[in-house]
Each structure stands twice: as structure tokens, then as C-alpha cells.
Short mmCIF file of C-alpha atoms in Angstrom, two decimals:
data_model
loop_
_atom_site.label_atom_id
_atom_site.label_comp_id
_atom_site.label_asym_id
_atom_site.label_seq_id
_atom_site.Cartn_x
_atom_site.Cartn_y
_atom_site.Cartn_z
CA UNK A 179 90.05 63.98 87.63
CA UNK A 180 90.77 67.51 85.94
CA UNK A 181 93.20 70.10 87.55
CA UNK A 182 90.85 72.16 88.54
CA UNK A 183 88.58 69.46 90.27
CA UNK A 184 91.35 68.89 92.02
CA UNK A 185 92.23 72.22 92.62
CA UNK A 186 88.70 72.78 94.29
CA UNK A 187 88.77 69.29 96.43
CA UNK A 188 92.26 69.39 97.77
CA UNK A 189 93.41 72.42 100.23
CA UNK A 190 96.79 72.20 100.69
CA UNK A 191 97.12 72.74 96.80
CA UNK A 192 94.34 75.40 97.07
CA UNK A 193 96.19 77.35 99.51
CA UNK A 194 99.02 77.18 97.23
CA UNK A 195 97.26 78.28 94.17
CA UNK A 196 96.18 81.30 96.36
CA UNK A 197 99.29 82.62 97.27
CA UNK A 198 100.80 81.86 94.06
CA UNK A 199 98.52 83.91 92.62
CA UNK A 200 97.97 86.71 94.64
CA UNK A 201 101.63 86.98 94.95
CA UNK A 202 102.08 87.07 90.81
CA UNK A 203 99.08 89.32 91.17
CA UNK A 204 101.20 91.73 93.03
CA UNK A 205 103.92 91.72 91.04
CA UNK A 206 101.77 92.36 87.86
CA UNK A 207 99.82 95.44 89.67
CA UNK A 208 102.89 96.69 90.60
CA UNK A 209 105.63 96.26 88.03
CA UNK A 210 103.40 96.08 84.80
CA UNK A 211 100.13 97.76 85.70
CA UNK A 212 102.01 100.23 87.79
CA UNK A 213 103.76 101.49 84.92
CA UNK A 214 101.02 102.11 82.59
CA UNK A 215 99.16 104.16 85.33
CA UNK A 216 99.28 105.89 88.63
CA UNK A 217 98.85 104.16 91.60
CA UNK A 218 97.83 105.06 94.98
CA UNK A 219 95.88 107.62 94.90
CA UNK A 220 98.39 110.37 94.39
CA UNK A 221 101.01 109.11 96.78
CA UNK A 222 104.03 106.21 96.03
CA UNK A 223 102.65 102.79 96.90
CA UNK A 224 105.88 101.41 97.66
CA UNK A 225 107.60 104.25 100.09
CA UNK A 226 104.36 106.23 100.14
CA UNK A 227 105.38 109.21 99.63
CA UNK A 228 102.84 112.29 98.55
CA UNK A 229 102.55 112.95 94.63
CA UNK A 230 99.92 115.15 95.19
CA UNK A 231 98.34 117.03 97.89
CA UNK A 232 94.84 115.09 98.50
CA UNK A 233 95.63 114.11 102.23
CA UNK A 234 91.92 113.94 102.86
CA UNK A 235 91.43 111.18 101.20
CA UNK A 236 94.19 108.82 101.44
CA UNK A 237 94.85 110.22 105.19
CA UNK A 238 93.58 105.91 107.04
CA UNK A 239 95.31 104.39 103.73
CA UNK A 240 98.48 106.22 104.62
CA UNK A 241 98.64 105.66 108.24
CA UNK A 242 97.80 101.54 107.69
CA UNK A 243 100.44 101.49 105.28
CA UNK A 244 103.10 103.46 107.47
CA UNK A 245 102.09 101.34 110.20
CA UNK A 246 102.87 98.08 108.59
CA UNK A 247 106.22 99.89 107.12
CA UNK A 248 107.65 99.73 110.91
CA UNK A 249 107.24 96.17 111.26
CA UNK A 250 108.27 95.45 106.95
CA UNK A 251 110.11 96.84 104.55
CA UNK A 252 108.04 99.70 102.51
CA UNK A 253 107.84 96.30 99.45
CA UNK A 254 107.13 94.02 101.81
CA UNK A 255 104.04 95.89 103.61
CA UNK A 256 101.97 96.16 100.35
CA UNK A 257 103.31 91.97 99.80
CA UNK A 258 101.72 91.30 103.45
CA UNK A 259 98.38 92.67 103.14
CA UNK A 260 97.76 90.94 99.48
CA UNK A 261 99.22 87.29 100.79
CA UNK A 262 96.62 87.52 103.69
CA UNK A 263 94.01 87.96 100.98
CA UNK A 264 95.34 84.93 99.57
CA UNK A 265 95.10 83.11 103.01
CA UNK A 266 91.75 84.93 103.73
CA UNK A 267 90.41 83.90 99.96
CA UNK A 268 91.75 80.06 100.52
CA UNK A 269 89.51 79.98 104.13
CA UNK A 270 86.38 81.31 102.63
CA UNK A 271 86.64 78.78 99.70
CA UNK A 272 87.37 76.14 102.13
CA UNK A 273 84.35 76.44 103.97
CA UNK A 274 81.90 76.69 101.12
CA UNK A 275 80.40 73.07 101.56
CA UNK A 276 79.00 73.99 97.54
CA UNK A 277 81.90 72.75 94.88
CA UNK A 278 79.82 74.92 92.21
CA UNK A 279 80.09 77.73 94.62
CA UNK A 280 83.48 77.11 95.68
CA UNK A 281 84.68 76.87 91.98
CA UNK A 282 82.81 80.28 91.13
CA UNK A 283 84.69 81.66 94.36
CA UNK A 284 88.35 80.43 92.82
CA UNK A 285 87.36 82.16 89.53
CA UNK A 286 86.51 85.37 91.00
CA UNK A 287 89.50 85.81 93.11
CA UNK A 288 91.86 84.36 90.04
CA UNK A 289 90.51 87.01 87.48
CA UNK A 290 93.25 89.57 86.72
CA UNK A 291 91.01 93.08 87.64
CA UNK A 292 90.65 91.58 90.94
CA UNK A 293 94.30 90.70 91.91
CA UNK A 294 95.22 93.68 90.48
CA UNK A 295 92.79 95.53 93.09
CA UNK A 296 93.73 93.41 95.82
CA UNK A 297 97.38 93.61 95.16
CA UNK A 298 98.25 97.31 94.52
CA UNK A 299 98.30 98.94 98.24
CA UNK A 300 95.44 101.19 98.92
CA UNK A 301 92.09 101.62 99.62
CA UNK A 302 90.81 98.88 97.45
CA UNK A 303 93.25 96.57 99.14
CA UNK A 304 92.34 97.58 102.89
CA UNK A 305 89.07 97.10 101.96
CA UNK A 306 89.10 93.89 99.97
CA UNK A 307 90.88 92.48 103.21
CA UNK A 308 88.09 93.62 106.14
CA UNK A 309 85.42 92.38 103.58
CA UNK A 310 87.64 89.01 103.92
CA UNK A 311 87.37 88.88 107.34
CA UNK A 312 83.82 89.72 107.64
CA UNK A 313 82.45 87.04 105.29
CA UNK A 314 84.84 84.35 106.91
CA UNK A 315 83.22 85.38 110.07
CA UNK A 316 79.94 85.49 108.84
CA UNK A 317 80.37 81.85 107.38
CA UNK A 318 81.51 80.57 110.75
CA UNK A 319 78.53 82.29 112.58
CA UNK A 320 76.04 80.94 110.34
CA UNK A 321 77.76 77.36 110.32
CA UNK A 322 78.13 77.22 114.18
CA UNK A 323 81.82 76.91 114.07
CA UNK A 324 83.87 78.33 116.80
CA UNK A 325 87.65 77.85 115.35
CA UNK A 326 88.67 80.60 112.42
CA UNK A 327 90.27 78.55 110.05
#
């Protein structure tokens, strides 16, 4: 059995490739990545601070962010949203009964442009999360499940 057969038939070591990868994910987007282009939208992504003045835009990205700063660290806010993609991405792959589909699923969420989206706190990230959420709910609805993971 290959690595990656067994990567898409066992989920304790799927969960663990998940948040080993979104988490390297994060620290690419944000170390790497980061430094070869602005982030955020105008405003720091790790205090979130305003580079510019386009409030309008980033006003709900700003005030999720500064929310989850009370409860972590400014690092570790940004860190929490992209390793509940990783949990969110391991429960939608777990409850794909398709391997072909579940193994197109791990390659998606492994490719580098998306765990750079996911990972770098903003918009994309906020967004890649509720989009989580709403096709694991969607997949429990149309499977008649009533637990969430």
C-alpha cells in the first residue's frame, strides 16, 4: 500500500497531514510569501495595523481579526483560523464515501496557492473557512447525519 493510499484510508494520519500542512502553509504565506508581497489588504496581518487608508473594504476582516486578537496573541489569531481549515478540510475529506474524490479533495487543499490563501489572514481566509463549514454541513444534510464530525 502507497503513502498516499494510506494517507486517504486512515484518519488519524489524515488529520495529521492537515494540520501539518496548513500549519507549514502558514508559515510559508507569512514568512516567505509575505516578504515578496503585501499582505492584507493594506493593513499588517500580524498586529493589523492600517498601511493604507481603505477601511471600507477590510472594515469585517479587521473586526474578525481584532476579535480573535482578545482571546490570542495577534500570531496566534491568523494560526487559529488556518488550523481550523485544516480540521474543517480533514472532516469534509472524511466524509467523502468516493476515495477518487477524496484523493482529488487532499490535492486541492495540499497545493501551495491554496494554503497560501487559506493561511495569510484576510478575506480569502474568512471566507475559505465559512465555505468549510457550509459544505461540511451540506454533506451531513444530504447524508442524513446528525453529529458534525
Amino acid at each position: 500500500m502507497s503513502s498516499f493510499s494510506l494517507l486517504v484510508t486512515n484518519r488519524r494520519l489524515c488529520f495529521c497531514f492537515f494540520q501539518a500542512i496548513f500549519i507549514l502553509g502558514y508559515i510559508f504565506a507569512n514568512s516567505i510569501y509575505g516578504s515578496l508581497t503585501t499582505l492584507g489588504d493594506g493593513y499588517d496581518p500580524i498586529t493589523f495595523n492600517y498601511h493604507t487608508s481603505n477601511f471600507d473594504r477590510t472594515q469585517i476582516v479587521l473586526l474578525v481579526y481584532k476579535i480573535l486578537s482578545f482571546i490570542f496573541p495577534h500570531q496566534v489569531s491568523g494560526l487559529f483560523l488556518c488550523m481550523a481549515n485544516g480540521i474543517l478540510a480533514w472532516a469534509i475529506c472524511c466524509n467523502v464515501q468516493s476515495i477518487v474524490l477524496r484523493k482529488a479533495y487532499i490535492l486541492t487543499f495540499s497545493s501551495i496557492f491554496f494554503l497560501a490563501w487559506s493561511s495569510i489572514p484576510s478575506k480569502e481566509q474568512i471566507v475559505i473557512t465559512l465555505t468549510f463549514i457550509i459544505i461540511l454541513s451540506l454533506q451531513k444534510i444530504f447524508s442524513g447525519e446528525r453529529k458534525f464530525l
